[in-house]
Amino acid sequence: YDYAIDMWGVGCILVGLLLRREPFFRGKDNIDQLSKIIAVLGTTDLMLYVQKYNIALTRDVRKVIAKQAMKGHTTRKQWLSLLLNRKQQQQQQQQESSS
């Protein structure tokens, strides 16, 4: 254990506050949450980390990584795209509530 896990937690809290979505990575379970994290951060850095530390992945985790890679989620999303997505969601909610 080192400070890196604390920094990850702080980052998740900050992005949740900035985008007004807390928690930011809402998963139904661990596998679903990993899928949501990969959809934002991509598979490339994850696979580099797995290889660097020689981590054995379960079949479920390998399936999630493969599925996200097939969807094109191999690199990190840009922050601007996350902000624009949030703005579009808010506009859609406003239109639905005024209908």
PDB file of N, CA and C in Angstrom:
ATOM      1  N   TYR A   1       0.842  -1.186   0.000  1.00  0.00           N
ATOM      2  CA  TYR A   1       0.000   0.000   0.000  1.00  0.00           C
ATOM      3  C   TYR A   1       0.882   1.242   0.000  1.00  0.00           C
ATOM      4  N   ASP A   2       0.568   2.191  -0.867  1.00  0.00           N
ATOM      5  CA  ASP A   2       1.268   3.477  -0.851  1.00  0.00           C
ATOM      6  C   ASP A   2       0.277   4.585  -1.189  1.00  0.00           C
ATOM      7  N   TYR A   3       0.783   5.773  -1.359  1.00  0.00           N
ATOM      8  CA  TYR A   3      -0.084   6.927  -1.566  1.00  0.00           C
ATOM      9  C   TYR A   3      -0.830   6.891  -2.898  1.00  0.00           C
ATOM     10  N   ALA A   4      -0.414   6.061  -3.839  1.00  0.00           N
ATOM     11  CA  ALA A   4      -1.055   6.026  -5.154  1.00  0.00           C
ATOM     12  C   ALA A   4      -2.544   5.712  -5.054  1.00  0.00           C
ATOM     13  N   ILE A   5      -2.916   4.787  -4.176  1.00  0.00           N
ATOM     14  CA  ILE A   5      -4.328   4.437  -4.028  1.00  0.00           C
ATOM     15  C   ILE A   5      -5.116   5.603  -3.438  1.00  0.00           C
ATOM     16  N   ASP A   6      -4.479   6.377  -2.558  1.00  0.00           N
ATOM     17  CA  ASP A   6      -5.129   7.570  -2.017  1.00  0.00           C
ATOM     18  C   ASP A   6      -5.337   8.615  -3.104  1.00  0.00           C
ATOM     19  N   MET A   7      -4.344   8.774  -3.965  1.00  0.00           N
ATOM     20  CA  MET A   7      -4.455   9.739  -5.063  1.00  0.00           C
ATOM     21  C   MET A   7      -5.567   9.335  -6.033  1.00  0.00           C
ATOM     22  N   TRP A   8      -5.698   8.035  -6.290  1.00  0.00           N
ATOM     23  CA  TRP A   8      -6.779   7.536  -7.139  1.00  0.00           C
ATOM     24  C   TRP A   8      -8.129   7.912  -6.518  1.00  0.00           C
ATOM     25  N   GLY A   9      -8.267   7.674  -5.215  1.00  0.00           N
ATOM     26  CA  GLY A   9      -9.512   7.993  -4.532  1.00  0.00           C
ATOM     27  C   GLY A   9      -9.844   9.479  -4.584  1.00  0.00           C
ATOM     28  N   VAL A  10      -8.840  10.311  -4.345  1.00  0.00           N
ATOM     29  CA  VAL A  10      -9.046  11.761  -4.411  1.00  0.00           C
ATOM     30  C   VAL A  10      -9.446  12.168  -5.832  1.00  0.00           C
ATOM     31  N   GLY A  11      -8.784  11.589  -6.822  1.00  0.00           N
ATOM     32  CA  GLY A  11      -9.121  11.896  -8.216  1.00  0.00           C
ATOM     33  C   GLY A  11     -10.551  11.529  -8.554  1.00  0.00           C
ATOM     34  N   CYS A  12     -10.992  10.359  -8.084  1.00  0.00           N
ATOM     35  CA  CYS A  12     -12.370   9.931  -8.335  1.00  0.00           C
ATOM     36  C   CYS A  12     -13.374  10.864  -7.663  1.00  0.00           C
ATOM     37  N   ILE A  13     -13.065  11.293  -6.451  1.00  0.00           N
ATOM     38  CA  ILE A  13     -13.946  12.225  -5.746  1.00  0.00           C
ATOM     39  C   ILE A  13     -14.005  13.562  -6.476  1.00  0.00           C
ATOM     40  N   LEU A  14     -12.843  14.080  -6.886  1.00  0.00           N
ATOM     41  CA  LEU A  14     -12.808  15.377  -7.572  1.00  0.00           C
ATOM     42  C   LEU A  14     -13.563  15.351  -8.895  1.00  0.00           C
ATOM     43  N   VAL A  15     -13.343  14.318  -9.689  1.00  0.00           N
ATOM     44  CA  VAL A  15     -14.052  14.257 -10.970  1.00  0.00           C
ATOM     45  C   VAL A  15     -15.552  14.099 -10.731  1.00  0.00           C
ATOM     46  N   GLY A  16     -15.934  13.353  -9.697  1.00  0.00           N
ATOM     47  CA  GLY A  16     -17.348  13.237  -9.364  1.00  0.00           C
ATOM     48  C   GLY A  16     -17.959  14.572  -8.991  1.00  0.00           C
ATOM     49  N   LEU A  17     -17.220  15.372  -8.229  1.00  0.00           N
ATOM     50  CA  LEU A  17     -17.705  16.699  -7.843  1.00  0.00           C
ATOM     51  C   LEU A  17     -17.764  17.634  -9.043  1.00  0.00           C
ATOM     52  N   LEU A  18     -16.716  17.613  -9.871  1.00  0.00           N
ATOM     53  CA  LEU A  18     -16.675  18.490 -11.047  1.00  0.00           C
ATOM     54  C   LEU A  18     -17.794  18.185 -12.034  1.00  0.00           C
ATOM     55  N   LEU A  19     -18.066  16.915 -12.224  1.00  0.00           N
ATOM     56  CA  LEU A  19     -19.082  16.519 -13.192  1.00  0.00           C
ATOM     57  C   LEU A  19     -20.453  16.296 -12.557  1.00  0.00           C
ATOM     58  N   ARG A  20     -20.530  16.548 -11.236  1.00  0.00           N
ATOM     59  CA  ARG A  20     -21.768  16.387 -10.473  1.00  0.00           C
ATOM     60  C   ARG A  20     -22.348  14.989 -10.632  1.00  0.00           C
ATOM     61  N   ARG A  21     -21.456  14.042 -10.505  1.00  0.00           N
ATOM     62  CA  ARG A  21     -21.866  12.637 -10.555  1.00  0.00           C
ATOM     63  C   ARG A  21     -21.037  11.876  -9.531  1.00  0.00           C
ATOM     64  N   GLU A  22     -21.638  11.642  -8.386  1.00  0.00           N
ATOM     65  CA  GLU A  22     -20.915  11.020  -7.285  1.00  0.00           C
ATOM     66  C   GLU A  22     -21.620   9.726  -6.894  1.00  0.00           C
ATOM     67  N   PRO A  23     -21.010   8.603  -6.919  1.00  0.00           N
ATOM     68  CA  PRO A  23     -19.639   8.375  -7.356  1.00  0.00           C
ATOM     69  C   PRO A  23     -19.539   8.401  -8.878  1.00  0.00           C
ATOM     70  N   PHE A  24     -18.383   8.734  -9.379  1.00  0.00           N
ATOM     71  CA  PHE A  24     -18.201   8.850 -10.824  1.00  0.00           C
ATOM     72  C   PHE A  24     -18.280   7.498 -11.517  1.00  0.00           C
ATOM     73  N   PHE A  25     -17.624   6.497 -10.953  1.00  0.00           N
ATOM     74  CA  PHE A  25     -17.641   5.151 -11.537  1.00  0.00           C
ATOM     75  C   PHE A  25     -18.666   4.314 -10.781  1.00  0.00           C
ATOM     76  N   ARG A  26     -19.926   4.365 -11.225  1.00  0.00           N
ATOM     77  CA  ARG A  26     -21.009   3.619 -10.570  1.00  0.00           C
ATOM     78  C   ARG A  26     -21.129   2.245 -11.205  1.00  0.00           C
ATOM     79  N   GLY A  27     -20.729   1.249 -10.486  1.00  0.00           N
ATOM     80  CA  GLY A  27     -20.861  -0.103 -10.997  1.00  0.00           C
ATOM     81  C   GLY A  27     -21.814  -0.910 -10.134  1.00  0.00           C
ATOM     82  N   LYS A  28     -22.501  -1.842 -10.776  1.00  0.00           N
ATOM     83  CA  LYS A  28     -23.409  -2.724 -10.031  1.00  0.00           C
ATOM     84  C   LYS A  28     -22.622  -3.710  -9.182  1.00  0.00           C
ATOM     85  N   ASP A  29     -21.431  -4.054  -9.658  1.00  0.00           N
ATOM     86  CA  ASP A  29     -20.539  -4.962  -8.950  1.00  0.00           C
ATOM     87  C   ASP A  29     -19.111  -4.641  -9.376  1.00  0.00           C
ATOM     88  N   ASN A  30     -18.139  -5.397  -8.895  1.00  0.00           N
ATOM     89  CA  ASN A  30     -16.734  -5.096  -9.204  1.00  0.00           C
ATOM     90  C   ASN A  30     -16.437  -5.160 -10.695  1.00  0.00           C
ATOM     91  N   ILE A  31     -16.991  -6.148 -11.373  1.00  0.00           N
ATOM     92  CA  ILE A  31     -16.736  -6.310 -12.811  1.00  0.00           C
ATOM     93  C   ILE A  31     -17.369  -5.163 -13.591  1.00  0.00           C
ATOM     94  N   ASP A  32     -18.588  -4.796 -13.247  1.00  0.00           N
ATOM     95  CA  ASP A  32     -19.260  -3.683 -13.924  1.00  0.00           C
ATOM     96  C   ASP A  32     -18.516  -2.370 -13.663  1.00  0.00           C
ATOM     97  N   GLN A  33     -18.034  -2.197 -12.467  1.00  0.00           N
ATOM     98  CA  GLN A  33     -17.283  -0.987 -12.139  1.00  0.00           C
ATOM     99  C   GLN A  33     -15.973  -0.936 -12.923  1.00  0.00           C
ATOM    100  N   LEU A  34     -15.292  -2.058 -13.039  1.00  0.00           N
ATOM    101  CA  LEU A  34     -14.076  -2.107 -13.844  1.00  0.00           C
ATOM    102  C   LEU A  34     -14.377  -1.752 -15.293  1.00  0.00           C
ATOM    103  N   SER A  35     -15.493  -2.224 -15.800  1.00  0.00           N
ATOM    104  CA  SER A  35     -15.896  -1.916 -17.167  1.00  0.00           C
ATOM    105  C   SER A  35     -16.084  -0.410 -17.347  1.00  0.00           C
ATOM    106  N   LYS A  36     -16.700   0.240 -16.374  1.00  0.00           N
ATOM    107  CA  LYS A  36     -16.919   1.692 -16.447  1.00  0.00           C
ATOM    108  C   LYS A  36     -15.599   2.457 -16.358  1.00  0.00           C
ATOM    109  N   ILE A  37     -14.679   1.979 -15.547  1.00  0.00           N
ATOM    110  CA  ILE A  37     -13.364   2.615 -15.433  1.00  0.00           C
ATOM    111  C   ILE A  37     -12.611   2.494 -16.755  1.00  0.00           C
ATOM    112  N   ILE A  38     -12.641   1.306 -17.354  1.00  0.00           N
ATOM    113  CA  ILE A  38     -11.952   1.094 -18.624  1.00  0.00           C
ATOM    114  C   ILE A  38     -12.579   1.931 -19.725  1.00  0.00           C
ATOM    115  N   ALA A  39     -13.892   2.104 -19.697  1.00  0.00           N
ATOM    116  CA  ALA A  39     -14.556   2.917 -20.722  1.00  0.00           C
ATOM    117  C   ALA A  39     -14.044   4.350 -20.716  1.00  0.00           C
ATOM    118  N   VAL A  40     -13.600   4.837 -19.564  1.00  0.00           N
ATOM    119  CA  VAL A  40     -13.079   6.203 -19.445  1.00  0.00           C
ATOM    120  C   VAL A  40     -11.561   6.240 -19.615  1.00  0.00           C
ATOM    121  N   LEU A  41     -10.860   5.329 -18.965  1.00  0.00           N
ATOM    122  CA  LEU A  41      -9.392   5.375 -18.945  1.00  0.00           C
ATOM    123  C   LEU A  41      -8.728   4.507 -20.003  1.00  0.00           C
ATOM    124  N   GLY A  42      -9.477   3.621 -20.644  1.00  0.00           N
ATOM    125  CA  GLY A  42      -8.918   2.783 -21.697  1.00  0.00           C
ATOM    126  C   GLY A  42      -8.225   1.546 -21.168  1.00  0.00           C
ATOM    127  N   THR A  43      -7.813   0.709 -22.101  1.00  0.00           N
ATOM    128  CA  THR A  43      -7.175  -0.559 -21.752  1.00  0.00           C
ATOM    129  C   THR A  43      -5.653  -0.492 -21.799  1.00  0.00           C
ATOM    130  N   THR A  44      -5.101   0.448 -22.525  1.00  0.00           N
ATOM    131  CA  THR A  44      -3.655   0.478 -22.757  1.00  0.00           C
ATOM    132  C   THR A  44      -2.860   0.566 -21.463  1.00  0.00           C
ATOM    133  N   ASP A  45      -3.124   1.566 -20.641  1.00  0.00           N
ATOM    134  CA  ASP A  45      -2.380   1.728 -19.388  1.00  0.00           C
ATOM    135  C   ASP A  45      -2.643   0.576 -18.428  1.00  0.00           C
ATOM    136  N   LEU A  46      -3.868   0.079 -18.424  1.00  0.00           N
ATOM    137  CA  LEU A  46      -4.193  -1.057 -17.562  1.00  0.00           C
ATOM    138  C   LEU A  46      -3.348  -2.269 -17.933  1.00  0.00           C
ATOM    139  N   MET A  47      -3.251  -2.553 -19.216  1.00  0.00           N
ATOM    140  CA  MET A  47      -2.481  -3.719 -19.650  1.00  0.00           C
ATOM    141  C   MET A  47      -0.984  -3.533 -19.378  1.00  0.00           C
ATOM    142  N   LEU A  48      -0.494  -2.309 -19.509  1.00  0.00           N
ATOM    143  CA  LEU A  48       0.909  -2.049 -19.171  1.00  0.00           C
ATOM    144  C   LEU A  48       1.149  -2.314 -17.684  1.00  0.00           C
ATOM    145  N   TYR A  49       0.223  -1.893 -16.843  1.00  0.00           N
ATOM    146  CA  TYR A  49       0.328  -2.115 -15.396  1.00  0.00           C
ATOM    147  C   TYR A  49       0.293  -3.610 -15.081  1.00  0.00           C
ATOM    148  N   VAL A  50      -0.636  -4.322 -15.703  1.00  0.00           N
ATOM    149  CA  VAL A  50      -0.783  -5.763 -15.486  1.00  0.00           C
ATOM    150  C   VAL A  50       0.510  -6.488 -15.878  1.00  0.00           C
ATOM    151  N   GLN A  51       1.074  -6.101 -17.014  1.00  0.00           N
ATOM    152  CA  GLN A  51       2.311  -6.740 -17.469  1.00  0.00           C
ATOM    153  C   GLN A  51       3.500  -6.376 -16.574  1.00  0.00           C
ATOM    154  N   LYS A  52       3.585  -5.113 -16.180  1.00  0.00           N
ATOM    155  CA  LYS A  52       4.702  -4.665 -15.353  1.00  0.00           C
ATOM    156  C   LYS A  52       4.773  -5.440 -14.034  1.00  0.00           C
ATOM    157  N   TYR A  53       3.620  -5.654 -13.411  1.00  0.00           N
ATOM    158  CA  TYR A  53       3.577  -6.319 -12.115  1.00  0.00           C
ATOM    159  C   TYR A  53       3.197  -7.796 -12.204  1.00  0.00           C
ATOM    160  N   ASN A  54       3.143  -8.307 -13.444  1.00  0.00           N
ATOM    161  CA  ASN A  54       2.877  -9.724 -13.677  1.00  0.00           C
ATOM    162  C   ASN A  54       1.618 -10.185 -12.936  1.00  0.00           C
ATOM    163  N   ILE A  55       0.526  -9.474 -13.146  1.00  0.00           N
ATOM    164  CA  ILE A  55      -0.735  -9.755 -12.472  1.00  0.00           C
ATOM    165  C   ILE A  55      -1.535 -10.774 -13.284  1.00  0.00           C
ATOM    166  N   ALA A  56      -1.998 -11.803 -12.629  1.00  0.00           N
ATOM    167  CA  ALA A  56      -2.843 -12.808 -13.275  1.00  0.00           C
ATOM    168  C   ALA A  56      -4.287 -12.312 -13.257  1.00  0.00           C
ATOM    169  N   LEU A  57      -4.906 -12.269 -14.417  1.00  0.00           N
ATOM    170  CA  LEU A  57      -6.282 -11.790 -14.535  1.00  0.00           C
ATOM    171  C   LEU A  57      -7.254 -12.959 -14.563  1.00  0.00           C
ATOM    172  N   THR A  58      -8.383 -12.778 -13.919  1.00  0.00           N
ATOM    173  CA  THR A  58      -9.428 -13.806 -13.965  1.00  0.00           C
ATOM    174  C   THR A  58     -10.083 -13.790 -15.349  1.00  0.00           C
ATOM    175  N   ARG A  59     -10.803 -14.820 -15.643  1.00  0.00           N
ATOM    176  CA  ARG A  59     -11.507 -14.909 -16.930  1.00  0.00           C
ATOM    177  C   ARG A  59     -12.490 -13.754 -17.086  1.00  0.00           C
ATOM    178  N   ASP A  60     -13.222 -13.426 -16.011  1.00  0.00           N
ATOM    179  CA  ASP A  60     -14.192 -12.327 -16.079  1.00  0.00           C
ATOM    180  C   ASP A  60     -13.511 -11.000 -16.402  1.00  0.00           C
ATOM    181  N   VAL A  61     -12.380 -10.756 -15.784  1.00  0.00           N
ATOM    182  CA  VAL A  61     -11.655  -9.497 -16.034  1.00  0.00           C
ATOM    183  C   VAL A  61     -11.126  -9.468 -17.467  1.00  0.00           C
ATOM    184  N   ARG A  62     -10.601 -10.591 -17.940  1.00  0.00           N
ATOM    185  CA  ARG A  62     -10.118 -10.642 -19.333  1.00  0.00           C
ATOM    186  C   ARG A  62     -11.256 -10.377 -20.311  1.00  0.00           C
ATOM    187  N   LYS A  63     -12.450 -10.908 -20.002  1.00  0.00           N
ATOM    188  CA  LYS A  63     -13.608 -10.682 -20.871  1.00  0.00           C
ATOM    189  C   LYS A  63     -13.988  -9.205 -20.902  1.00  0.00           C
ATOM    190  N   VAL A  64     -13.965  -8.552 -19.742  1.00  0.00           N
ATOM    191  CA  VAL A  64     -14.296  -7.124 -19.674  1.00  0.00           C
ATOM    192  C   VAL A  64     -13.289  -6.312 -20.493  1.00  0.00           C
ATOM    193  N   ILE A  65     -12.024  -6.613 -20.333  1.00  0.00           N
ATOM    194  CA  ILE A  65     -10.988  -5.877 -21.068  1.00  0.00           C
ATOM    195  C   ILE A  65     -11.160  -6.082 -22.567  1.00  0.00           C
ATOM    196  N   ALA A  66     -11.396  -7.315 -22.991  1.00  0.00           N
ATOM    197  CA  ALA A  66     -11.578  -7.597 -24.416  1.00  0.00           C
ATOM    198  C   ALA A  66     -12.813  -6.888 -24.968  1.00  0.00           C
ATOM    199  N   LYS A  67     -13.892  -6.913 -24.206  1.00  0.00           N
ATOM    200  CA  LYS A  67     -15.135  -6.265 -24.650  1.00  0.00           C
ATOM    201  C   LYS A  67     -14.937  -4.752 -24.806  1.00  0.00           C
ATOM    202  N   GLN A  68     -14.271  -4.129 -23.844  1.00  0.00           N
ATOM    203  CA  GLN A  68     -14.038  -2.693 -23.922  1.00  0.00           C
ATOM    204  C   GLN A  68     -13.068  -2.355 -25.062  1.00  0.00           C
ATOM    205  N   ALA A  69     -12.073  -3.200 -25.288  1.00  0.00           N
ATOM    206  CA  ALA A  69     -11.139  -2.979 -26.393  1.00  0.00           C
ATOM    207  C   ALA A  69     -11.870  -3.060 -27.735  1.00  0.00           C
ATOM    208  N   MET A  70     -12.806  -4.006 -27.859  1.00  0.00           N
ATOM    209  CA  MET A  70     -13.579  -4.140 -29.098  1.00  0.00           C
ATOM    210  C   MET A  70     -14.463  -2.925 -29.332  1.00  0.00           C
ATOM    211  N   LYS A  71     -14.890  -2.273 -28.256  1.00  0.00           N
ATOM    212  CA  LYS A  71     -15.697  -1.062 -28.374  1.00  0.00           C
ATOM    213  C   LYS A  71     -14.840   0.158 -28.723  1.00  0.00           C
ATOM    214  N   GLY A  72     -13.520  -0.034 -28.749  1.00  0.00           N
ATOM    215  CA  GLY A  72     -12.629   1.077 -29.082  1.00  0.00           C
ATOM    216  C   GLY A  72     -12.135   1.852 -27.881  1.00  0.00           C
ATOM    217  N   HIS A  73     -12.363   1.336 -26.688  1.00  0.00           N
ATOM    218  CA  HIS A  73     -11.940   2.017 -25.465  1.00  0.00           C
ATOM    219  C   HIS A  73     -10.516   1.598 -25.091  1.00  0.00           C
ATOM    220  N   THR A  74      -9.574   1.941 -25.959  1.00  0.00           N
ATOM    221  CA  THR A  74      -8.186   1.552 -25.687  1.00  0.00           C
ATOM    222  C   THR A  74      -7.377   2.704 -25.096  1.00  0.00           C
ATOM    223  N   THR A  75      -7.796   3.923 -25.344  1.00  0.00           N
ATOM    224  CA  THR A  75      -7.078   5.080 -24.806  1.00  0.00           C
ATOM    225  C   THR A  75      -8.008   5.894 -23.918  1.00  0.00           C
ATOM    226  N   ARG A  76      -7.398   6.760 -23.118  1.00  0.00           N
ATOM    227  CA  ARG A  76      -8.174   7.616 -22.208  1.00  0.00           C
ATOM    228  C   ARG A  76      -9.052   8.582 -22.983  1.00  0.00           C
ATOM    229  N   LYS A  77     -10.225   8.848 -22.418  1.00  0.00           N
ATOM    230  CA  LYS A  77     -11.068   9.895 -22.974  1.00  0.00           C
ATOM    231  C   LYS A  77     -10.497  11.246 -22.560  1.00  0.00           C
ATOM    232  N   GLN A  78     -10.678  12.224 -23.395  1.00  0.00           N
ATOM    233  CA  GLN A  78     -10.255  13.579 -23.074  1.00  0.00           C
ATOM    234  C   GLN A  78     -11.262  14.197 -22.102  1.00  0.00           C
ATOM    235  N   TRP A  79     -10.772  15.022 -21.189  1.00  0.00           N
ATOM    236  CA  TRP A  79     -11.647  15.647 -20.191  1.00  0.00           C
ATOM    237  C   TRP A  79     -12.762  16.451 -20.829  1.00  0.00           C
ATOM    238  N   LEU A  80     -12.466  17.129 -21.931  1.00  0.00           N
ATOM    239  CA  LEU A  80     -13.483  17.940 -22.592  1.00  0.00           C
ATOM    240  C   LEU A  80     -14.663  17.077 -23.046  1.00  0.00           C
ATOM    241  N   SER A  81     -14.378  15.869 -23.533  1.00  0.00           N
ATOM    242  CA  SER A  81     -15.470  14.996 -23.974  1.00  0.00           C
ATOM    243  C   SER A  81     -16.349  14.578 -22.791  1.00  0.00           C
ATOM    244  N   LEU A  82     -15.733  14.384 -21.617  1.00  0.00           N
ATOM    245  CA  LEU A  82     -16.518  14.045 -20.428  1.00  0.00           C
ATOM    246  C   LEU A  82     -17.414  15.210 -20.027  1.00  0.00           C
ATOM    247  N   LEU A  83     -16.867  16.423 -20.090  1.00  0.00           N
ATOM    248  CA  LEU A  83     -17.651  17.607 -19.736  1.00  0.00           C
ATOM    249  C   LEU A  83     -18.789  17.822 -20.721  1.00  0.00           C
ATOM    250  N   LEU A  84     -18.518  17.643 -22.015  1.00  0.00           N
ATOM    251  CA  LEU A  84     -19.560  17.819 -23.022  1.00  0.00           C
ATOM    252  C   LEU A  84     -20.646  16.764 -22.872  1.00  0.00           C
ATOM    253  N   ASN A  85     -20.266  15.532 -22.584  1.00  0.00           N
ATOM    254  CA  ASN A  85     -21.249  14.474 -22.344  1.00  0.00           C
ATOM    255  C   ASN A  85     -22.175  14.855 -21.206  1.00  0.00           C
ATOM    256  N   ARG A  86     -21.603  15.377 -20.121  1.00  0.00           N
ATOM    257  CA  ARG A  86     -22.395  15.773 -18.953  1.00  0.00           C
ATOM    258  C   ARG A  86     -23.368  16.892 -19.325  1.00  0.00           C
ATOM    259  N   LYS A  87     -22.898  17.873 -20.099  1.00  0.00           N
ATOM    260  CA  LYS A  87     -23.760  18.987 -20.503  1.00  0.00           C
ATOM    261  C   LYS A  87     -24.907  18.484 -21.380  1.00  0.00           C
ATOM    262  N   GLN A  88     -24.638  17.559 -22.275  1.00  0.00           N
ATOM    263  CA  GLN A  88     -25.677  16.994 -23.127  1.00  0.00           C
ATOM    264  C   GLN A  88     -26.704  16.233 -22.301  1.00  0.00           C
ATOM    265  N   GLN A  89     -26.251  15.499 -21.291  1.00  0.00           N
ATOM    266  CA  GLN A  89     -27.167  14.768 -20.430  1.00  0.00           C
ATOM    267  C   GLN A  89     -28.082  15.722 -19.667  1.00  0.00           C
ATOM    268  N   GLN A  90     -27.518  16.829 -19.181  1.00  0.00           N
ATOM    269  CA  GLN A  90     -28.319  17.806 -18.450  1.00  0.00           C
ATOM    270  C   GLN A  90     -29.371  18.428 -19.357  1.00  0.00           C
ATOM    271  N   GLN A  91     -29.004  18.765 -20.588  1.00  0.00           N
ATOM    272  CA  GLN A  91     -29.955  19.351 -21.526  1.00  0.00           C
ATOM    273  C   GLN A  91     -31.082  18.370 -21.843  1.00  0.00           C
ATOM    274  N   GLN A  92     -30.726  17.098 -22.004  1.00  0.00           N
ATOM    275  CA  GLN A  92     -31.724  16.087 -22.290  1.00  0.00           C
ATOM    276  C   GLN A  92     -32.685  15.934 -21.118  1.00  0.00           C
ATOM    277  N   GLN A  93     -32.173  15.953 -19.888  1.00  0.00           N
ATOM    278  CA  GLN A  93     -33.025  15.844 -18.702  1.00  0.00           C
ATOM    279  C   GLN A  93     -33.970  17.040 -18.598  1.00  0.00           C
ATOM    280  N   GLN A  94     -33.469  18.239 -18.922  1.00  0.00           N
ATOM    281  CA  GLN A  94     -34.306  19.429 -18.887  1.00  0.00           C
ATOM    282  C   GLN A  94     -35.428  19.344 -19.901  1.00  0.00           C
ATOM    283  N   GLN A  95     -35.123  18.840 -21.097  1.00  0.00           N
ATOM    284  CA  GLN A  95     -36.146  18.699 -22.135  1.00  0.00           C
ATOM    285  C   GLN A  95     -37.197  17.686 -21.717  1.00  0.00           C
ATOM    286  N   GLU A  96     -36.775  16.582 -21.103  1.00  0.00           N
ATOM    287  CA  GLU A  96     -37.708  15.549 -20.677  1.00  0.00           C
ATOM    288  C   GLU A  96     -38.603  16.042 -19.541  1.00  0.00           C
ATOM    289  N   SER A  97     -38.055  16.845 -18.629  1.00  0.00           N
ATOM    290  CA  SER A  97     -38.857  17.317 -17.510  1.00  0.00           C
ATOM    291  C   SER A  97     -39.832  18.407 -17.931  1.00  0.00           C
ATOM    292  N   SER A  98     -39.516  19.134 -18.999  1.00  0.00           N
ATOM    293  CA  SER A  98     -40.431  20.182 -19.460  1.00  0.00           C
ATOM    294  C   SER A  98     -41.515  19.645 -20.369  1.00  0.00           C
ATOM    295  N   SER A  99     -41.394  18.391 -20.796  1.00  0.00           N
ATOM    296  CA  SER A  99     -42.398  17.784 -21.685  1.00  0.00           C
ATOM    297  C   SER A  99     -43.634  17.354 -20.955  1.00  0.00           C
TER     298      SER A  99
END
